[in-house]
PDB file of C-alpha atoms in Angstrom:
ATOM      1  CA  MET A   1     -14.259 -15.750   5.682  1.00 49.00           C
ATOM      2  CA  ALA A   2     -17.412 -16.877   7.482  1.00 44.00           C
ATOM      3  CA  LYS A   3     -15.615 -16.528  10.815  1.00 49.00           C
ATOM      4  CA  TRP A   4     -14.682 -12.955   9.937  1.00 48.00           C
ATOM      5  CA  ASN A   5     -18.235 -12.088   8.945  1.00 49.00           C
ATOM      6  CA  LEU A   6     -19.961 -13.634  11.949  1.00 47.00           C
ATOM      7  CA  VAL A   7     -17.546 -13.186  14.859  1.00 56.00           C
ATOM      8  CA  LEU A   8     -14.440 -11.084  14.347  1.00 63.00           C
ATOM      9  CA  LEU A   9     -15.726  -8.377  12.003  1.00 62.00           C
ATOM     10  CA  PRO A  10     -18.404  -6.974  14.380  1.00 66.00           C
ATOM     11  CA  ALA A  11     -15.895  -7.009  17.269  1.00 68.00           C
ATOM     12  CA  ILE A  12     -13.122  -5.236  15.353  1.00 71.00           C
ATOM     13  CA  LEU A  13     -15.458  -2.612  13.903  1.00 69.00           C
ATOM     14  CA  LYS A  14     -16.163  -1.393  17.454  1.00 75.00           C
ATOM     15  CA  PHE A  15     -12.591  -0.109  17.776  1.00 77.00           C
ATOM     16  CA  GLY A  16     -13.200   2.631  15.193  1.00 78.00           C
ATOM     17  CA  LEU A  17     -10.383   4.804  13.884  1.00 85.00           C
ATOM     18  CA  PHE A  18      -7.629   3.421  16.104  1.00 88.00           C
ATOM     19  CA  GLY A  19      -8.760  -0.088  15.233  1.00 87.00           C
ATOM     20  CA  ALA A  20      -8.278   0.706  11.542  1.00 91.00           C
ATOM     21  CA  GLY A  21      -4.671   1.709  12.148  1.00 92.00           C
ATOM     22  CA  ALA A  22      -3.892  -1.183  14.487  1.00 90.00           C
ATOM     23  CA  VAL A  23      -5.450  -3.873  12.302  1.00 90.00           C
ATOM     24  CA  ALA A  24      -3.745  -2.510   9.171  1.00 93.00           C
ATOM     25  CA  LEU A  25      -0.412  -2.596  11.016  1.00 93.00           C
ATOM     26  CA  MET A  26      -1.021  -6.216  11.998  1.00 90.00           C
ATOM     27  CA  ASP A  27      -2.089  -7.144   8.461  1.00 92.00           C
ATOM     28  CA  SER A  28       1.070  -5.685   6.911  1.00 94.00           C
ATOM     29  CA  SER A  29       3.504  -7.015   9.480  1.00 92.00           C
ATOM     30  CA  THR A  30       2.313 -10.453  10.556  1.00 86.00           C
ATOM     31  CA  ILE A  31      -1.263 -11.798  10.424  1.00 85.00           C
ATOM     32  CA  PRO A  32      -3.209 -11.449   7.132  1.00 86.00           C
ATOM     33  CA  VAL A  33      -6.516  -9.645   7.636  1.00 84.00           C
ATOM     34  CA  PRO A  34      -9.333  -8.984   5.095  1.00 84.00           C
ATOM     35  CA  MET A  35      -8.693  -5.225   5.201  1.00 88.00           C
ATOM     36  CA  ASP A  36     -10.998  -4.366   2.298  1.00 87.00           C
ATOM     37  CA  LEU A  37     -13.891  -5.981   4.146  1.00 85.00           C
ATOM     38  CA  LEU A  38     -13.049  -4.099   7.333  1.00 86.00           C
ATOM     39  CA  ILE A  39     -12.591  -0.744   5.594  1.00 90.00           C
ATOM     40  CA  ALA A  40     -15.944  -1.230   3.875  1.00 88.00           C
ATOM     41  CA  GLY A  41     -17.569  -1.957   7.247  1.00 86.00           C
ATOM     42  CA  TRP A  42     -16.051   1.087   8.951  1.00 88.00           C
ATOM     43  CA  VAL A  43     -16.890   3.412   6.071  1.00 91.00           C
ATOM     44  CA  TRP A  44     -20.470   2.172   5.793  1.00 88.00           C
ATOM     45  CA  LYS A  45     -20.985   2.448   9.546  1.00 87.00           C
ATOM     46  CA  ASP A  46     -19.401   5.909   9.902  1.00 89.00           C
ATOM     47  CA  GLN A  47     -19.672   7.509   6.468  1.00 91.00           C
ATOM     48  CA  SER A  48     -18.833  11.067   7.483  1.00 93.00           C
ATOM     49  CA  ARG A  49     -15.337  10.001   8.580  1.00 93.00           C
ATOM     50  CA  PHE A  50     -14.436   7.731   5.677  1.00 94.00           C
ATOM     51  CA  LEU A  51     -11.327   9.804   4.910  1.00 95.00           C
ATOM     52  CA  LEU A  52      -9.977   9.344   8.443  1.00 95.00           C
ATOM     53  CA  TYR A  53     -10.437   5.568   8.261  1.00 95.00           C
ATOM     54  CA  CYS A  54      -8.497   5.456   4.997  1.00 95.00           C
ATOM     55  CA  LEU A  55      -5.788   7.681   6.483  1.00 95.00           C
ATOM     56  CA  MET A  56      -5.367   5.660   9.677  1.00 95.00           C
ATOM     57  CA  ALA A  57      -5.329   2.355   7.805  1.00 95.00           C
ATOM     58  CA  ALA A  58      -2.789   3.660   5.283  1.00 96.00           C
ATOM     59  CA  VAL A  59      -0.488   4.874   8.067  1.00 96.00           C
ATOM     60  CA  GLY A  60      -0.812   1.584   9.940  1.00 96.00           C
ATOM     61  CA  SER A  61      -0.113  -0.418   6.799  1.00 96.00           C
ATOM     62  CA  ALA A  62       3.004   1.603   5.974  1.00 96.00           C
ATOM     63  CA  ILE A  63       4.407   1.199   9.483  1.00 96.00           C
ATOM     64  CA  GLY A  64       3.525  -2.496   9.616  1.00 96.00           C
ATOM     65  CA  GLY A  65       5.298  -3.062   6.313  1.00 96.00           C
ATOM     66  CA  LEU A  66       8.581  -2.128   7.964  1.00 96.00           C
ATOM     67  CA  LEU A  67       8.853  -5.615   9.511  1.00 95.00           C
ATOM     68  CA  PRO A  68       9.037  -7.621   6.237  1.00 93.00           C
ATOM     69  CA  TYR A  69      10.991  -4.716   4.702  1.00 95.00           C
ATOM     70  CA  MET A  70      13.650  -4.901   7.429  1.00 94.00           C
ATOM     71  CA  LEU A  71      13.819  -8.685   7.142  1.00 91.00           C
ATOM     72  CA  GLY A  72      14.546  -8.286   3.444  1.00 90.00           C
ATOM     73  CA  ARG A  73      17.127  -5.615   4.111  1.00 89.00           C
ATOM     74  CA  ALA A  74      18.868  -7.768   6.720  1.00 88.00           C
ATOM     75  CA  GLY A  75      19.926 -10.209   4.032  1.00 78.00           C
ATOM     76  CA  GLY A  76      16.904 -11.682   2.347  1.00 76.00           C
ATOM     77  CA  GLU A  77      18.273 -12.126  -1.177  1.00 82.00           C
ATOM     78  CA  LEU A  78      18.723 -15.894  -0.851  1.00 80.00           C
ATOM     79  CA  PHE A  79      15.340 -16.206   0.863  1.00 79.00           C
ATOM     80  CA  LEU A  80      13.696 -14.300  -2.006  1.00 82.00           C
ATOM     81  CA  LEU A  81      15.460 -16.413  -4.625  1.00 82.00           C
ATOM     82  CA  LYS A  82      13.959 -19.535  -3.032  1.00 80.00           C
ATOM     83  CA  ARG A  83      10.478 -18.145  -3.716  1.00 80.00           C
ATOM     84  CA  VAL A  84      10.926 -16.617  -7.161  1.00 80.00           C
ATOM     85  CA  ASN A  85      13.065 -17.738 -10.077  1.00 84.00           C
ATOM     86  CA  ARG A  86      16.099 -15.742 -11.232  1.00 86.00           C
ATOM     87  CA  GLU A  87      14.165 -14.133 -14.100  1.00 87.00           C
ATOM     88  CA  ARG A  88      11.454 -12.861 -11.739  1.00 85.00           C
ATOM     89  CA  PHE A  89      14.123 -11.690  -9.292  1.00 87.00           C
ATOM     90  CA  ASP A  90      15.905  -9.689 -12.011  1.00 88.00           C
ATOM     91  CA  GLN A  91      12.593  -8.174 -13.134  1.00 86.00           C
ATOM     92  CA  LEU A  92      11.895  -6.989  -9.581  1.00 86.00           C
ATOM     93  CA  ARG A  93      15.395  -5.567  -9.266  1.00 88.00           C
ATOM     94  CA  ILE A  94      15.132  -3.635 -12.535  1.00 88.00           C
ATOM     95  CA  ARG A  95      11.709  -2.331 -11.554  1.00 85.00           C
ATOM     96  CA  PHE A  96      13.036  -0.959  -8.274  1.00 88.00           C
ATOM     97  CA  GLU A  97      16.118   0.501  -9.948  1.00 85.00           C
ATOM     98  CA  LYS A  98      14.078   2.338 -12.578  1.00 84.00           C
ATOM     99  CA  GLN A  99      11.144   3.613 -10.515  1.00 86.00           C
ATOM    100  CA  GLU A 100      11.124   2.455  -6.911  1.00 87.00           C
ATOM    101  CA  PHE A 101       8.172   4.644  -5.896  1.00 89.00           C
ATOM    102  CA  LEU A 102       5.764   3.120  -8.410  1.00 87.00           C
ATOM    103  CA  ALA A 103       7.318  -0.328  -7.987  1.00 89.00           C
ATOM    104  CA  MET A 104       6.091  -0.290  -4.383  1.00 93.00           C
ATOM    105  CA  ALA A 105       3.048   1.977  -4.645  1.00 90.00           C
ATOM    106  CA  ILE A 106       1.223   0.053  -7.373  1.00 87.00           C
ATOM    107  CA  PRO A 107       1.262  -3.323  -5.553  1.00 90.00           C
ATOM    108  CA  SER A 108       0.201  -1.464  -2.388  1.00 92.00           C
ATOM    109  CA  ALA A 109      -2.834  -0.136  -4.222  1.00 88.00           C
ATOM    110  CA  LEU A 110      -3.974  -3.360  -5.880  1.00 84.00           C
ATOM    111  CA  PRO A 111      -6.429  -5.675  -4.100  1.00 80.00           C
ATOM    112  CA  PRO A 112      -5.771  -9.359  -3.273  1.00 78.00           C
ATOM    113  CA  PRO A 113      -4.429 -11.701  -4.549  1.00 79.00           C
ATOM    114  CA  THR A 114      -1.563  -9.295  -5.291  1.00 83.00           C
ATOM    115  CA  PRO A 115       1.535 -10.747  -3.506  1.00 87.00           C
ATOM    116  CA  TRP A 116       2.118  -7.507  -1.601  1.00 91.00           C
ATOM    117  CA  LYS A 117       4.561  -8.857   0.998  1.00 91.00           C
ATOM    118  CA  LEU A 118       6.767 -10.169  -1.803  1.00 89.00           C
ATOM    119  CA  PHE A 119       7.191  -6.614  -3.085  1.00 91.00           C
ATOM    120  CA  VAL A 120       7.775  -5.306   0.446  1.00 94.00           C
ATOM    121  CA  PHE A 121      10.433  -7.936   1.040  1.00 91.00           C
ATOM    122  CA  ALA A 122      11.992  -7.096  -2.338  1.00 90.00           C
ATOM    123  CA  ALA A 123      12.064  -3.398  -1.419  1.00 93.00           C
ATOM    124  CA  GLY A 124      14.239  -4.340   1.556  1.00 92.00           C
ATOM    125  CA  VAL A 125      16.437  -6.681  -0.465  1.00 91.00           C
ATOM    126  CA  PHE A 126      17.068  -3.978  -3.075  1.00 91.00           C
ATOM    127  CA  GLU A 127      17.699  -1.390  -0.319  1.00 90.00           C
ATOM    128  CA  MET A 128      14.924   1.044  -1.121  1.00 93.00           C
ATOM    129  CA  PRO A 129      15.348   4.006   1.307  1.00 93.00           C
ATOM    130  CA  VAL A 130      13.005   3.892   4.290  1.00 95.00           C
ATOM    131  CA  LEU A 131      11.195   7.209   3.798  1.00 94.00           C
ATOM    132  CA  PRO A 132      10.355   6.636   0.110  1.00 93.00           C
ATOM    133  CA  PHE A 133       9.217   3.135   1.076  1.00 95.00           C
ATOM    134  CA  LEU A 134       6.852   4.461   3.730  1.00 95.00           C
ATOM    135  CA  LEU A 135       5.547   7.170   1.391  1.00 94.00           C
ATOM    136  CA  SER A 136       4.940   4.774  -1.496  1.00 93.00           C
ATOM    137  CA  VAL A 137       3.073   2.250   0.677  1.00 95.00           C
ATOM    138  CA  PHE A 138       1.028   5.021   2.287  1.00 95.00           C
ATOM    139  CA  CYS A 139       0.085   6.553  -1.073  1.00 91.00           C
ATOM    140  CA  GLY A 140      -0.755   3.196  -2.627  1.00 91.00           C
ATOM    141  CA  ARG A 141      -2.938   2.102   0.277  1.00 94.00           C
ATOM    142  CA  MET A 142      -4.602   5.516   0.439  1.00 93.00           C
ATOM    143  CA  VAL A 143      -5.537   5.393  -3.242  1.00 88.00           C
ATOM    144  CA  ARG A 144      -6.814   1.822  -2.900  1.00 89.00           C
ATOM    145  CA  TRP A 145      -9.026   2.507   0.086  1.00 91.00           C
ATOM    146  CA  LEU A 146     -10.276   5.860  -1.181  1.00 90.00           C
ATOM    147  CA  ILE A 147     -11.494   4.130  -4.346  1.00 86.00           C
ATOM    148  CA  LEU A 148     -13.061   1.385  -2.246  1.00 88.00           C
ATOM    149  CA  SER A 149     -14.698   3.965   0.051  1.00 91.00           C
ATOM    150  CA  ALA A 150     -16.162   5.847  -2.899  1.00 89.00           C
ATOM    151  CA  LEU A 151     -17.655   2.600  -4.204  1.00 86.00           C
ATOM    152  CA  VAL A 152     -18.975   1.658  -0.753  1.00 89.00           C
ATOM    153  CA  LEU A 153     -20.640   5.060  -0.333  1.00 90.00           C
ATOM    154  CA  LYS A 154     -22.201   4.663  -3.774  1.00 88.00           C
ATOM    155  CA  LEU A 155     -23.047   0.947  -3.859  1.00 84.00           C
ATOM    156  CA  GLY A 156     -22.898  -0.271  -0.254  1.00 83.00           C
ATOM    157  CA  PRO A 157     -20.590  -2.817   1.438  1.00 74.00           C
ATOM    158  CA  GLY A 158     -20.992  -5.202  -1.492  1.00 74.00           C
ATOM    159  CA  ALA A 159     -18.525  -3.013  -3.378  1.00 71.00           C
ATOM    160  CA  VAL A 160     -15.708  -5.123  -1.879  1.00 74.00           C
ATOM    161  CA  GLY A 161     -16.598  -7.960  -4.209  1.00 70.00           C
ATOM    162  CA  LEU A 162     -16.718  -5.570  -7.144  1.00 64.00           C
ATOM    163  CA  VAL A 163     -13.203  -4.319  -6.399  1.00 60.00           C
ATOM    164  CA  GLN A 164     -11.811  -7.833  -6.096  1.00 60.00           C
ATOM    165  CA  ARG A 165     -13.530  -9.219  -9.205  1.00 59.00           C
ATOM    166  CA  HIS A 166     -13.052  -6.509 -11.795  1.00 51.00           C
ATOM    167  CA  ALA A 167      -9.999  -5.072 -13.463  1.00 45.00           C
ATOM    168  CA  LEU A 168     -11.586  -1.602 -13.498  1.00 49.00           C
ATOM    169  CA  SER A 169     -10.304  -0.905 -10.002  1.00 51.00           C
ATOM    170  CA  GLY A 170      -6.786  -1.833 -11.083  1.00 54.00           C
ATOM    171  CA  LEU A 171      -7.006   0.589 -13.984  1.00 49.00           C
ATOM    172  CA  LEU A 172      -8.248   3.371 -11.730  1.00 57.00           C
ATOM    173  CA  VAL A 173      -5.441   2.661  -9.283  1.00 56.00           C
ATOM    174  CA  VAL A 174      -2.768   2.812 -11.970  1.00 53.00           C
ATOM    175  CA  ILE A 175      -4.161   6.096 -13.311  1.00 53.00           C
ATOM    176  CA  GLY A 176      -4.344   7.551  -9.813  1.00 60.00           C
ATOM    177  CA  LEU A 177      -0.828   6.453  -8.933  1.00 56.00           C
ATOM    178  CA  ALA A 178       0.569   7.733 -12.217  1.00 54.00           C
ATOM    179  CA  GLY A 179      -0.820  11.169 -11.355  1.00 59.00           C
ATOM    180  CA  LEU A 180       0.430  10.862  -7.799  1.00 63.00           C
ATOM    181  CA  GLY A 181       3.870   9.764  -8.942  1.00 60.00           C
ATOM    182  CA  PHE A 182       4.061  12.708 -11.338  1.00 55.00           C
ATOM    183  CA  GLY A 183       3.144  15.051  -8.491  1.00 61.00           C
ATOM    184  CA  VAL A 184       5.870  13.639  -6.250  1.00 63.00           C
ATOM    185  CA  TRP A 185       8.414  13.856  -9.090  1.00 57.00           C
ATOM    186  CA  TRP A 186       7.409  17.431  -9.911  1.00 60.00           C
ATOM    187  CA  PHE A 187       7.630  18.505  -6.272  1.00 65.00           C
ATOM    188  CA  ALA A 188      11.053  16.860  -5.843  1.00 63.00           C
ATOM    189  CA  ARG A 189      12.323  18.487  -9.032  1.00 61.00           C
ATOM    190  CA  LYS A 190      11.038  21.879  -7.937  1.00 65.00           C
ATOM    191  CA  ARG A 191      12.713  21.534  -4.549  1.00 67.00           C
ATOM    192  CA  SER A 192      15.940  20.484  -6.239  1.00 62.00           C
ATOM    193  CA  GLY A 193      15.783  23.506  -8.560  1.00 60.00           C
ATOM    194  CA  GLU A 194      15.211  25.854  -5.643  1.00 56.00           C
ATOM    195  CA  THR A 195      18.174  24.360  -3.783  1.00 55.00           C
ATOM    196  CA  GLU A 196      20.436  24.759  -6.797  1.00 51.00           C
ATOM    197  CA  THR A 197      19.339  28.401  -7.164  1.00 51.00           C
ATOM    198  CA  VAL A 198      20.119  29.141  -3.523  1.00 46.00           C
ATOM    199  CA  ASP A 199      23.518  27.431  -3.786  1.00 50.00           C
ATOM    200  CA  GLY A 200      24.297  29.388  -6.929  1.00 51.00           C
ATOM    201  CA  GLU A 201      23.453  32.675  -5.240  1.00 53.00           C
ATOM    202  CA  GLY A 202      25.585  31.741  -2.266  1.00 48.00           C
TER     203      GLY A 202
END
């Protein structure tokens, strides 16, 4: 972490909005990066554009997550079973079968040490459709970094430690995602109802 603070963090922060997207993509796909620390730095340095930093990072994270997702989809069941026991595997499967959006969005919104790539890999193994996967990761990351940004704007960059130490952020994330999930469900149901009405008229 000292290396990030003294050397890499100042260099990466210079890349601005595009850096947020690129680094988030790298973090989700291959090399772990302290994204909360970076988001806090960008937001504190350029407060008027905090929403854009959250947006770019959320998009980058969703796209980057496609790599472990595709690896899981290509036949990762045995690989996953080597890392979790059968009971944990069945719990993940049931979670994705019942509510795949929240099953992926909630881990995407929670701070470390949440095993996020495990859930991404599981989403591929259990064949979660690509578009809902991208949407759930995007929404989860967006909620996470919007909450972090609000705390940074209020308390300063030290808010990163607050988010990682306290369960309050997790509670806020769950509440936010529950509302978001309801909105997605309501919109999908409305669209479905409109389609059925049009088909009936036809």
